[in-house]
Tab-separated table of C-alpha atoms in Angstrom:
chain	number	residue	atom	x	y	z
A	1	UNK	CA	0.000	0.000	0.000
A	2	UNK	CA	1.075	3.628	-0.822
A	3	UNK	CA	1.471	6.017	1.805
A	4	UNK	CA	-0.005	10.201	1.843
A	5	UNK	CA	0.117	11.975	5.030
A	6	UNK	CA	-0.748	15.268	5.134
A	7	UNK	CA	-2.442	17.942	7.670
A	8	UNK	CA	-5.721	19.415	6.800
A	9	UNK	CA	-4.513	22.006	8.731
A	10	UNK	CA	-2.027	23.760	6.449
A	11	UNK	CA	-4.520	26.259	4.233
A	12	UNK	CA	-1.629	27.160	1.937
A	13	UNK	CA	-2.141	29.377	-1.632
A	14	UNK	CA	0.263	27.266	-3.643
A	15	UNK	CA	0.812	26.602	-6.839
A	16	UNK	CA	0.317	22.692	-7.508
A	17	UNK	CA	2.818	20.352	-9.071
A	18	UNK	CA	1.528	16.913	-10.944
A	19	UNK	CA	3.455	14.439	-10.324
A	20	UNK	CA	3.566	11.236	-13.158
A	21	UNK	CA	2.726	7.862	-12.903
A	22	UNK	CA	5.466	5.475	-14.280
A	23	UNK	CA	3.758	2.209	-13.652
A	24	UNK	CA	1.080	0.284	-15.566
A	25	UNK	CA	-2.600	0.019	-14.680
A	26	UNK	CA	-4.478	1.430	-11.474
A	27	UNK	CA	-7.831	1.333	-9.892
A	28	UNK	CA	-10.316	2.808	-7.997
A	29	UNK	CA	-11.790	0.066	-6.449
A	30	UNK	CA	-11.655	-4.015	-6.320
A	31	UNK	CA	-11.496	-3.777	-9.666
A	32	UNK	CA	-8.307	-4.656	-11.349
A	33	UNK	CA	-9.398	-4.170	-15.242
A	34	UNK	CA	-10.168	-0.626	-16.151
A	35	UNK	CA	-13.290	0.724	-18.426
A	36	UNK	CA	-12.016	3.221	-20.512
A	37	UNK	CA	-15.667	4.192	-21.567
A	38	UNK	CA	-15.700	6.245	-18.161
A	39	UNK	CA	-13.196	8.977	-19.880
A	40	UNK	CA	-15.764	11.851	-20.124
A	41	UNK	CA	-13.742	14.304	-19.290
A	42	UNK	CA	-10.591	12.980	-21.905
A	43	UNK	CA	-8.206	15.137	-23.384
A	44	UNK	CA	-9.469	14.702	-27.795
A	45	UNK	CA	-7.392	17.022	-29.271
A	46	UNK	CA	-3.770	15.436	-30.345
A	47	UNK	CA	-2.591	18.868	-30.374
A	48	UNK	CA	-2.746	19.498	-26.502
A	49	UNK	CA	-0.462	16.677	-26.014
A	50	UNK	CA	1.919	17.772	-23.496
A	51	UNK	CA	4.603	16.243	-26.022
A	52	UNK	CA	4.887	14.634	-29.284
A	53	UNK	CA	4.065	10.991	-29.881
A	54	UNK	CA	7.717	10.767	-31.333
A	55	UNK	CA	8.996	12.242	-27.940
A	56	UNK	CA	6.638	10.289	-26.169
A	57	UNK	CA	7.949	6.819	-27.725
A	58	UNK	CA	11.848	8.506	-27.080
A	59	UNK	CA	11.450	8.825	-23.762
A	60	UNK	CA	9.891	5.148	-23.277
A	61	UNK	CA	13.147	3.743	-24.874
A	62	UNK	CA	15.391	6.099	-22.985
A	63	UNK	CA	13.208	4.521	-19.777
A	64	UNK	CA	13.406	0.764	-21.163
A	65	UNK	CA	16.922	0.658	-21.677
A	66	UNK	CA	18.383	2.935	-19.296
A	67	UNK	CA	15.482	2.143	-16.259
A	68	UNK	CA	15.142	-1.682	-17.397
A	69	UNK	CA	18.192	-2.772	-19.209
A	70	UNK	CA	20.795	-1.356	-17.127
A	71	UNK	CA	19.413	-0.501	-14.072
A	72	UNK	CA	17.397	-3.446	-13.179
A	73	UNK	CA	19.173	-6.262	-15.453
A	74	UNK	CA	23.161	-5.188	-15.602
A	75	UNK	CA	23.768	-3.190	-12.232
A	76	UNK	CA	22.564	-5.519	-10.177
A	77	UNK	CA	25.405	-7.848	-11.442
A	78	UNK	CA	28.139	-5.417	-10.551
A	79	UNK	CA	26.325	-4.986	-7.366
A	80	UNK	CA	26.710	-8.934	-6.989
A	81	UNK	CA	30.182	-8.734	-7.966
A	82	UNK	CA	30.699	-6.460	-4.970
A	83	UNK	CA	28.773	-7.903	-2.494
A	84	UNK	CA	30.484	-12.144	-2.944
A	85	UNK	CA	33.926	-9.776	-3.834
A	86	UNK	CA	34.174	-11.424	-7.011
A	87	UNK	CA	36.685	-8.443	-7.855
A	88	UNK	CA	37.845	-9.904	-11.645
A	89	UNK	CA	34.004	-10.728	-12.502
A	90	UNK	CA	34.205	-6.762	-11.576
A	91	UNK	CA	36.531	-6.412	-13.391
A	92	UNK	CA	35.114	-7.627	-16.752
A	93	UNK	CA	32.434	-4.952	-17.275
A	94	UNK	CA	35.033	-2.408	-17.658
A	95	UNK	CA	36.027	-1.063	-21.124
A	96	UNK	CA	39.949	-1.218	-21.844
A	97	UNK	CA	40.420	2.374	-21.545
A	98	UNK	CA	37.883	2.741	-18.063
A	99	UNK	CA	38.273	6.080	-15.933
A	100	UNK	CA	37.792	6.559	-12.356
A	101	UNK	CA	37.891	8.751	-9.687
A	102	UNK	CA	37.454	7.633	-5.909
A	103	UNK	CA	37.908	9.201	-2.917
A	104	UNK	CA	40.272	9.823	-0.335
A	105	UNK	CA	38.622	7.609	2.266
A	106	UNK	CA	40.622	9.157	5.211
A	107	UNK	CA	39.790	12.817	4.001
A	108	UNK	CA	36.660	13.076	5.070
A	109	UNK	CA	34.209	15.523	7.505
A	110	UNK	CA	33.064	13.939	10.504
A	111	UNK	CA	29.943	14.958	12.189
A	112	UNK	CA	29.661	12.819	16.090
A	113	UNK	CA	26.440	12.375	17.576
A	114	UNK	CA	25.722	10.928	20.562
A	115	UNK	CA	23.766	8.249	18.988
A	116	UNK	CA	25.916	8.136	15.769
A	117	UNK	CA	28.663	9.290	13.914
A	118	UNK	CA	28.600	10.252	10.335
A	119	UNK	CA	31.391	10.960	7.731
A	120	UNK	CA	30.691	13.354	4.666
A	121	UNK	CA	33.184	13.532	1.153
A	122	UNK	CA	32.061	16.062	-1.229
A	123	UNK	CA	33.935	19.233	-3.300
A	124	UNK	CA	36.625	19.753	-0.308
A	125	UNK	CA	37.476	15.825	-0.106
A	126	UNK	CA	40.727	14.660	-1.979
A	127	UNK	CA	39.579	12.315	-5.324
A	128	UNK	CA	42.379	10.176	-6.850
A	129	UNK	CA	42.116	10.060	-10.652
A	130	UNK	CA	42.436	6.635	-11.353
A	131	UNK	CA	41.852	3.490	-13.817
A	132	UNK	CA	39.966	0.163	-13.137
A	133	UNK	CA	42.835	-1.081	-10.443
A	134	UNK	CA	42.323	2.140	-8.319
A	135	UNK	CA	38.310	1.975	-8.638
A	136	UNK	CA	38.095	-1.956	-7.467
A	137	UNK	CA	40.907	-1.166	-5.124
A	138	UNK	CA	38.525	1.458	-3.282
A	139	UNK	CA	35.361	-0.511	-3.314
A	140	UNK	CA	37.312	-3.159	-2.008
A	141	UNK	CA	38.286	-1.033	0.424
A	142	UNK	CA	34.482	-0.347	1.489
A	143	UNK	CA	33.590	-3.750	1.175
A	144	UNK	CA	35.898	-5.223	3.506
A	145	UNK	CA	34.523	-2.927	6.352
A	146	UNK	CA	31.581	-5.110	6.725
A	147	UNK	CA	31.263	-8.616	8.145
A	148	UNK	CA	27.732	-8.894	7.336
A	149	UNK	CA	25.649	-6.802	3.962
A	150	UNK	CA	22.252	-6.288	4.607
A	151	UNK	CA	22.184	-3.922	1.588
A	152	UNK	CA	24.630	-4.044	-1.403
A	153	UNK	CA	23.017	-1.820	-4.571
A	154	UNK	CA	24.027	-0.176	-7.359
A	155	UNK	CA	20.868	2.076	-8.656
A	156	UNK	CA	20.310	3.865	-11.530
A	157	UNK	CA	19.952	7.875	-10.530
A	158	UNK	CA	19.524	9.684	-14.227
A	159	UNK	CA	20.561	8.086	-17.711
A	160	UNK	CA	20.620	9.260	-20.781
A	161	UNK	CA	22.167	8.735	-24.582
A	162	UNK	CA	25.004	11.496	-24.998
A	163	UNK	CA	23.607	12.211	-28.426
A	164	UNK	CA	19.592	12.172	-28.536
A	165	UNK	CA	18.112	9.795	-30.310
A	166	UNK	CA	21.355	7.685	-30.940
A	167	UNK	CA	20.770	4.534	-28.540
A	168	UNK	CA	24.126	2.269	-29.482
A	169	UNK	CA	25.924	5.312	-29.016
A	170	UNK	CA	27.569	6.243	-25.597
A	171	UNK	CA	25.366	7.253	-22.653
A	172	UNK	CA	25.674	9.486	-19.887
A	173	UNK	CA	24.337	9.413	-16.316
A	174	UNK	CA	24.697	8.863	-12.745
A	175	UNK	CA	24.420	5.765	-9.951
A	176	UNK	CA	24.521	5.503	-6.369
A	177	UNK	CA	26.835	2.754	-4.565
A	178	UNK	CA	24.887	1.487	-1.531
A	179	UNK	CA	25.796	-0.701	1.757
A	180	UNK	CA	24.263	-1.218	4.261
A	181	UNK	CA	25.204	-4.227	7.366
A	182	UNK	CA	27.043	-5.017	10.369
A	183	UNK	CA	31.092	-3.549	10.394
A	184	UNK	CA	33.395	-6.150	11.177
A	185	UNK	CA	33.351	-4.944	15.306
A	186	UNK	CA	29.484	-5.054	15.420
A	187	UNK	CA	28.453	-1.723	14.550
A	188	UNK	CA	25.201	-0.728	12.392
A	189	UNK	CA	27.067	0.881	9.442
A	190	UNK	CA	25.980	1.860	5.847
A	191	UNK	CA	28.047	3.496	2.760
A	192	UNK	CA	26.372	5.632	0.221
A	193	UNK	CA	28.374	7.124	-2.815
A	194	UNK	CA	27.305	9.000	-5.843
A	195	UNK	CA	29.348	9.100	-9.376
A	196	UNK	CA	28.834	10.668	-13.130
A	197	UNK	CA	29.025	7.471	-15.312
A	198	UNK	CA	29.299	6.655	-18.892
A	199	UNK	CA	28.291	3.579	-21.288
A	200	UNK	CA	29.061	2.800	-24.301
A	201	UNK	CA	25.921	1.606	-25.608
A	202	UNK	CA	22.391	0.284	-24.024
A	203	UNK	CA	20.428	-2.510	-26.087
A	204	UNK	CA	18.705	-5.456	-25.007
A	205	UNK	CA	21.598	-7.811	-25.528
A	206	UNK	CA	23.815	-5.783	-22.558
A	207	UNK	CA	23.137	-8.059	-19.994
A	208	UNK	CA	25.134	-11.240	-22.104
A	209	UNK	CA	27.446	-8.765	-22.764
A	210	UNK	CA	31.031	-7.441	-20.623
A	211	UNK	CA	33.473	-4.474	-21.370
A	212	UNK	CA	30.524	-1.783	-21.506
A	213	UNK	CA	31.205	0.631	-18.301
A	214	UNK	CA	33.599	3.049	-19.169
A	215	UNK	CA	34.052	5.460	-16.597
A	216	UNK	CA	32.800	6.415	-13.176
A	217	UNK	CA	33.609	9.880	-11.497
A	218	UNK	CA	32.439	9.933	-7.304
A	219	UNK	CA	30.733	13.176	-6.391
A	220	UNK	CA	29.766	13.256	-3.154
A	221	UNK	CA	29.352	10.237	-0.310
A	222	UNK	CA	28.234	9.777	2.916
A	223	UNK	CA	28.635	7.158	5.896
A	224	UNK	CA	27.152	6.383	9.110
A	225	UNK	CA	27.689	4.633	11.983
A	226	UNK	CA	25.618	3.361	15.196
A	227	UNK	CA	25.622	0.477	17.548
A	228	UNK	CA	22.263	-0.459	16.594
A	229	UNK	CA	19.436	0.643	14.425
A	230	UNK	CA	17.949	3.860	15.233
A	231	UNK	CA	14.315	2.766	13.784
A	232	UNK	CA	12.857	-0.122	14.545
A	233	UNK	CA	9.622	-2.039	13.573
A	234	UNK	CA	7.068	-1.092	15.949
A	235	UNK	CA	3.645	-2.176	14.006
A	236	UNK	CA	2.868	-5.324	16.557
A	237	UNK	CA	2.645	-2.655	19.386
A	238	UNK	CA	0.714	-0.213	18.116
A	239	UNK	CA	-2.266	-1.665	17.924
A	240	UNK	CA	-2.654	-1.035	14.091
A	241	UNK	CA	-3.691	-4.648	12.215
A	242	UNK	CA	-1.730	-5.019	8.526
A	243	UNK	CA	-2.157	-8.899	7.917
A	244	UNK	CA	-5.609	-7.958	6.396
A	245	UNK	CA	-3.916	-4.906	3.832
A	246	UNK	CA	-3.163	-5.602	0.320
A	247	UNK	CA	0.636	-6.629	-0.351
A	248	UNK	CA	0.438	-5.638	-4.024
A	249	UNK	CA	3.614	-7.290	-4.632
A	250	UNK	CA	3.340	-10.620	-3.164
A	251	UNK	CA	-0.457	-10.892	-4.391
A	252	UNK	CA	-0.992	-13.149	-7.430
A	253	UNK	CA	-3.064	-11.683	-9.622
A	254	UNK	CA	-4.482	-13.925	-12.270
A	255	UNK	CA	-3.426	-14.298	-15.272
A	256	UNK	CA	-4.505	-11.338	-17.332
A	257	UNK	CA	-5.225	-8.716	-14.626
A	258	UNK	CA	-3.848	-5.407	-14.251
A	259	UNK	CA	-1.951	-4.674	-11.070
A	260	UNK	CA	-2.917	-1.688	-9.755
A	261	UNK	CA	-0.675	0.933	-9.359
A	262	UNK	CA	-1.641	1.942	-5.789
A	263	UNK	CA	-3.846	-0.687	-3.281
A	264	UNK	CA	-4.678	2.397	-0.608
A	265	UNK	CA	-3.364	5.200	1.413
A	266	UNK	CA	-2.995	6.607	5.341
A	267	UNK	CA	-3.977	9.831	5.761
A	268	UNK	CA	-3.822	11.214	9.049
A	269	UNK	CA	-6.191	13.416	10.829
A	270	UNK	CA	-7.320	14.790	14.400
A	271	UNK	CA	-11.241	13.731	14.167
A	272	UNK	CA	-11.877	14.285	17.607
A	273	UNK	CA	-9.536	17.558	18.465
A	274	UNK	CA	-7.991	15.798	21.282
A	275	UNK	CA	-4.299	16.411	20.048
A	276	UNK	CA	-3.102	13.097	19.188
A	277	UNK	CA	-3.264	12.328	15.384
A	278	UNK	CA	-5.744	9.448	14.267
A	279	UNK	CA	-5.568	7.467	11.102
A	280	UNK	CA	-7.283	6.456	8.153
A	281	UNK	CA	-6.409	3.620	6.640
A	282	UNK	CA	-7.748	2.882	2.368
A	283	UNK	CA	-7.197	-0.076	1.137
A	284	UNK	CA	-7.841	-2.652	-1.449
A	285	UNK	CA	-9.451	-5.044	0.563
A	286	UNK	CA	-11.444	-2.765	3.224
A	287	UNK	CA	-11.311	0.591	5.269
A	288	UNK	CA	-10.080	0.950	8.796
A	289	UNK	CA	-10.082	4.137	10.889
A	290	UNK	CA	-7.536	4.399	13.935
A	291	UNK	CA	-8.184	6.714	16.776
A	292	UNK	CA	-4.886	7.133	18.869
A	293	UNK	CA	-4.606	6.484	22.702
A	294	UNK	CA	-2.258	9.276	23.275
A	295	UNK	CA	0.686	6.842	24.265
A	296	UNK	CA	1.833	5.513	20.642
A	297	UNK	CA	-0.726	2.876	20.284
A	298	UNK	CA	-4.268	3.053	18.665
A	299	UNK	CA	-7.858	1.206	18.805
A	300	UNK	CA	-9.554	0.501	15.602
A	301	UNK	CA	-12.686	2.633	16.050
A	302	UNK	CA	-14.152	2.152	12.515
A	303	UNK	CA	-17.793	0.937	13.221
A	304	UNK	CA	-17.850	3.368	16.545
A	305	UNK	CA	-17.384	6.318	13.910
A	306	UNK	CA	-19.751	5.452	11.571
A	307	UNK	CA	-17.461	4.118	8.347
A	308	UNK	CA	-17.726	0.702	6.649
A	309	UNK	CA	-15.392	-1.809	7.056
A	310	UNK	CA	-15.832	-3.180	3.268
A	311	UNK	CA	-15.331	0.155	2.041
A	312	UNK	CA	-12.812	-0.799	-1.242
A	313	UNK	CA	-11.713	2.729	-2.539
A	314	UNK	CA	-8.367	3.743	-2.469
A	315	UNK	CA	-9.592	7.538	-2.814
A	316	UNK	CA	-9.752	9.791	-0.141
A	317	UNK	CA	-9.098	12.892	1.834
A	318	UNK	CA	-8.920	14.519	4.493
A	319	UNK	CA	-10.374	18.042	5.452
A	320	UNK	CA	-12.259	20.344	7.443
A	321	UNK	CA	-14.503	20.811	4.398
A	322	UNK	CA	-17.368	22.899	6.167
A	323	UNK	CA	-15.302	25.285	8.963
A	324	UNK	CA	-16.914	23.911	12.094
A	325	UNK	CA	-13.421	23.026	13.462
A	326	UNK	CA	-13.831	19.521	12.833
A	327	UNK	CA	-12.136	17.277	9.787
A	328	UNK	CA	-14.713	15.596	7.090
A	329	UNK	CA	-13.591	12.785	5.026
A	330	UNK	CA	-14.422	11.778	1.298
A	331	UNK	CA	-14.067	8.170	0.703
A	332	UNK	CA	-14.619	7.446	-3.047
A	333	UNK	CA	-17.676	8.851	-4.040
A	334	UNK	CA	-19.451	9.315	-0.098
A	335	UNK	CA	-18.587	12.588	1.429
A	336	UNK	CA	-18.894	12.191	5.550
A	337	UNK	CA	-19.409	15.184	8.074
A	338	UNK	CA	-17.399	15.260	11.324
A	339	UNK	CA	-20.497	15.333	14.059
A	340	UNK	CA	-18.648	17.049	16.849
A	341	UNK	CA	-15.838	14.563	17.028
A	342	UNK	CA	-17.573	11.918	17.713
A	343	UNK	CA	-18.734	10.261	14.483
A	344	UNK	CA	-18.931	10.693	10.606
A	345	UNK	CA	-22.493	10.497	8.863
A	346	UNK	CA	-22.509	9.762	5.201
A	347	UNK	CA	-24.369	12.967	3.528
A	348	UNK	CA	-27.162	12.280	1.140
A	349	UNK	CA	-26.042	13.963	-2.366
A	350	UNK	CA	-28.672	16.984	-2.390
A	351	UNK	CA	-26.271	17.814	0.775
A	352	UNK	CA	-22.936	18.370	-0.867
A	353	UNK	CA	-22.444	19.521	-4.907
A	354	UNK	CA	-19.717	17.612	-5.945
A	355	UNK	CA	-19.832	14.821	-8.790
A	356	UNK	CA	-17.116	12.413	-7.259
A	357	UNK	CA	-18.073	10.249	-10.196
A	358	UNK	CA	-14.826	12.221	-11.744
A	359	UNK	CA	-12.573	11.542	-9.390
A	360	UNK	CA	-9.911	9.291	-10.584
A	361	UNK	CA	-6.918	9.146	-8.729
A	362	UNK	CA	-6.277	11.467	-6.072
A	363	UNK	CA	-7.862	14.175	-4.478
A	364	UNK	CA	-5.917	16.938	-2.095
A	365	UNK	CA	-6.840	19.706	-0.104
A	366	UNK	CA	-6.077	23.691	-0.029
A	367	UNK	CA	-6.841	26.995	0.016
A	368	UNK	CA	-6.052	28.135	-2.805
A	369	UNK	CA	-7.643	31.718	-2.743
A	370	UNK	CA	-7.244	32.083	0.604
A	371	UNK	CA	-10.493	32.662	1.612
A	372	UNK	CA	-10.629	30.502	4.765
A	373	UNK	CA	-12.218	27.335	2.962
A	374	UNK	CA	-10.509	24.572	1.782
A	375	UNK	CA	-10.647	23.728	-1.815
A	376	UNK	CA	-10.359	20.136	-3.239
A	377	UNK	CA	-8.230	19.631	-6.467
A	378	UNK	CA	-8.417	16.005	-8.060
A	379	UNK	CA	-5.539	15.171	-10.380
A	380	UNK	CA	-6.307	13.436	-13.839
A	381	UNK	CA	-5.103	9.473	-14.603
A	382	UNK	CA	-5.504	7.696	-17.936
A	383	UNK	CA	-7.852	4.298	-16.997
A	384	UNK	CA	-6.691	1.965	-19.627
A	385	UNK	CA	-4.204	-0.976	-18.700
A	386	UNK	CA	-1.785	0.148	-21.082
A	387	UNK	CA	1.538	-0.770	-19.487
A	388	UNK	CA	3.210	2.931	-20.229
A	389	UNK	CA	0.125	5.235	-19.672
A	390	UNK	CA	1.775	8.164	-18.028
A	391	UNK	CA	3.282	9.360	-21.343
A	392	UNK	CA	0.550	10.087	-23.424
A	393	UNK	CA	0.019	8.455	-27.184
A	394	UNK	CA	-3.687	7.945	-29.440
A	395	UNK	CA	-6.100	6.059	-27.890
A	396	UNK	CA	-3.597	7.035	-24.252
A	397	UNK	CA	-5.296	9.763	-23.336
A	398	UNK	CA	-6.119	10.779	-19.222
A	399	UNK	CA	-8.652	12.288	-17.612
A	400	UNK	CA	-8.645	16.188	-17.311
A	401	UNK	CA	-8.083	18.028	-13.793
A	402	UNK	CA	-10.445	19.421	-11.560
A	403	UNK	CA	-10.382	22.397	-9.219
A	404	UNK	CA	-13.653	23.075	-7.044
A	405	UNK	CA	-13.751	26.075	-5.112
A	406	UNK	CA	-15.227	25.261	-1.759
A	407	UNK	CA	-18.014	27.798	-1.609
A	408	UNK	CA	-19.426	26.743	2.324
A	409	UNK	CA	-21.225	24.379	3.753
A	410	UNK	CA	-20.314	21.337	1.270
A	411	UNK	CA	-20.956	23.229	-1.366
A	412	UNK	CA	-17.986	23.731	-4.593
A	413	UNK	CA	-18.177	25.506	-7.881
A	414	UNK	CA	-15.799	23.927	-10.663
A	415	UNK	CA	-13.720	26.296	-11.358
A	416	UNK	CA	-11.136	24.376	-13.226
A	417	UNK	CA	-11.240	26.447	-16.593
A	418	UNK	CA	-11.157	29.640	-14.906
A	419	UNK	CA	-8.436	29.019	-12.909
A	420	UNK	CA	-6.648	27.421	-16.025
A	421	UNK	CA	-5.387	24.025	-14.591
A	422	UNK	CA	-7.383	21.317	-16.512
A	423	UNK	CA	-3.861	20.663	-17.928
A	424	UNK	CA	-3.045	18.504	-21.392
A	425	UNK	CA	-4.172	15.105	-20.544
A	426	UNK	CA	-0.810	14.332	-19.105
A	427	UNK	CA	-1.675	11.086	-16.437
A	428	UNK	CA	-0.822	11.665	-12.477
A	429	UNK	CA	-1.870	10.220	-9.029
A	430	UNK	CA	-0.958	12.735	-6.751
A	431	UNK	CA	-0.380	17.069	-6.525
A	432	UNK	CA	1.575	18.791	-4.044
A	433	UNK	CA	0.495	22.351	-3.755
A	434	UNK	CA	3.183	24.452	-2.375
A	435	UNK	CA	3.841	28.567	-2.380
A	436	UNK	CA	5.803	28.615	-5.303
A	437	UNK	CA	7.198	32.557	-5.268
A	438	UNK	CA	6.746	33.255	-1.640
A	439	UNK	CA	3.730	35.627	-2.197
């Protein structure tokens, strides 16, 4: 399940940021096949595409082979290398003529704690200049500070071909080194380093292939140290039940079904003013609403307030949507009103003016005229179980956004074309509004 906190609270004019969706399929219910029959408020017009379809299908390669290809096929092999310290396996991804720089791992800045220490390299760190010897000579280095790797990784941060369009040609980017274990004395310990890399050329066939990393440049790294883990897993004392959520990775989905995108959300409230925040809980499979105890742990209080337990939406929000100082929810397409604190009653729909029926992905609150009533903004996502849908192509269009302008008591005016933010089509699940130019 996906996680969005927030605070009703924060009645911010902002400026709001859409923020793409880069995996296939998603749903608004149980449901894992979409109906793309329900796009009544779809983009038509090929013209308002926020890019071309030829950029559109560019960027999908640039994603396949330098998101897929490299990052989830090849680098996990050098991270293998690493981690067993198979140093001439290593070795054999590096071109003849393969540039390095490391750092000076004793020139470092060192911040103490008293539950931690942490080292920093970055501009005023030494960096050696070196070839493939020097470079496996350093991570060997690292390596051998552990006893035990929880975490060995080497991630993809930005890749791109040097020349656009030109695919066999060399690419440019950046990666991040990970580790993460137990030190060789028994200390918590992790490694993180960032470089500029280069490759000579992404296809399918990489993965068969060796000699193909030819240089990596460190930029910046950090390091920390602890005698134990300064987070640990609380969930069995809290009083918050998971075995019930939807684990949308370890679910098998049958044979032809989408999986969704997103199974649910948290989104955390005060219901009953009492100062301690409460929870809602959306998922796949069913609702559940926390109320906190004030001590860290919570009661599941979802009848007692008035919600369903076999509520299956994954949509909701959070918000004070009426001023009487106490936060109203809107779970799919049912809009509840706060009674004092002390329960939520579902509102028949000659009570509010808003046609949830729209509502696709996400909805989030603000004020964004700053009148002293929060606003709801719902962000537009293409429906079909197209396995690229955020980048938009014929027949790929999503749904438009919406801005209603909360004019009291449950009521809202759409106000999306006046306000200019219906946008091109382009496919999100979530906004962040924030105050853009500090006005």
């Amino acid at each position: 399940m996906s996680a969005h906190l927030f605070s009703s609270r924060f009645h911010i004019a902002a400026l709001c940021i859409l923020i793409t969706v880069s995996f296939g399929g998603c749903s608004d219910s149980d449901q894992i096949q979409s109906d793309t029959s329900q796009l009544d408020e779809s983009v038509e017009n090929g013209q308002d595409l926020a890019i071309s379809k030829e950029e559109a299908r560019y960027l999908q390669d640039v994603e396949h082979f330098g998101g897929f290809v490299l990052g989830d096929l090849c680098f996990p092999e050098i991270a293998k290398c690493i981690r067993n310290q198979d140093w001439e396996a290593l070795e054999a991804f590096f071109t003849e003529d393969f540039a390095a720089s490391v750092f000076v791992l004793e020139d470092t800045s060192e911040i103490r704690r008293e539950f931690a220490t942490f080292k920093l390299w970055g501009e005023d760190q030494q960096k050696l200049e070196t070839g493939p010897d020097g470079f496996v000579e350093s991570v060997t280095r690292i390596r051998g500070l552990y006893d035990t790797l929880d975490i060995c990784s080497l991630k993809v941060m930005q890749m791109k071909p040097r020349t656009h369009g030109e695919f066999d040609s060399d690419w440019d980017g950046s990666c991040k080194l990970s580790f993460a274990g137990k030190s060789t004395d028994g200390q918590t310990m992790y490694h993180n380093f960032f470089f500029d890399c280069s490759i000579t050329q992404i296809s399918d066939d990489l993965p068969q292939e060796t000699g193909w990393f030819s240089s990596c440049h460190v930029t910046s790294g950090k390091s920390g140290m602890c005698e134990d883990f300064l987070m640990q897993d609380i969930t069995l004392d809290t009083g918050i039940e998971t075995l019930g959520l939807r684990d949308n990775w370890q679910h098998k989905y049958n044979e032809g079904d989408v999986r969704p995108f997103k199974t649910g959300g948290v989104y955390a409230c005060d219901y009953n003013n009492d100062g301690h925040i409460d929870l809602l809980i959306t998922d796949i499979n069913g609702l559940f609403f926390y109320q906190s105890n004030g001590d860290g742990t919570f009661k599941d209080v979802t009848f007692q307030v008035g919600l369903k337990r076999f509520e299956k939406s994954q949509v909701a929000v959070v918000g004070d949507l009426n001023n009487d100082g106490f936060e109203d929810l809107i779970i799919g397409r049912t809009v509840y009103k706060n009674v004092d604190g002390r329960e939520f009653t579902a509102l028949g729909d000659n009570e509010y003016s808003l046609d949830l029926s729209r509502v696709r992905a996400a909805l989030t609150v603000v004020d964004y005229d700053g009148d002293g009533l929060l606003d709801l903004f719902s962000v537009g996502e293409n429906m079909t179980s197209d396995p690229l849908p955020y980048i938009n192509r014929e027949g790929m269009r999503g749904s438009a956004n919406i801005l209603w302008k909360n004019t009291g008591n449950f009521q809202f005016e759409d106000v999306t074309e006046i306000a200019g933010v219906a946008g091109h089509g382009t496919n999100a699940f979530a906004a962040v509004w924030f105050d853009a130019n500090g006005d």
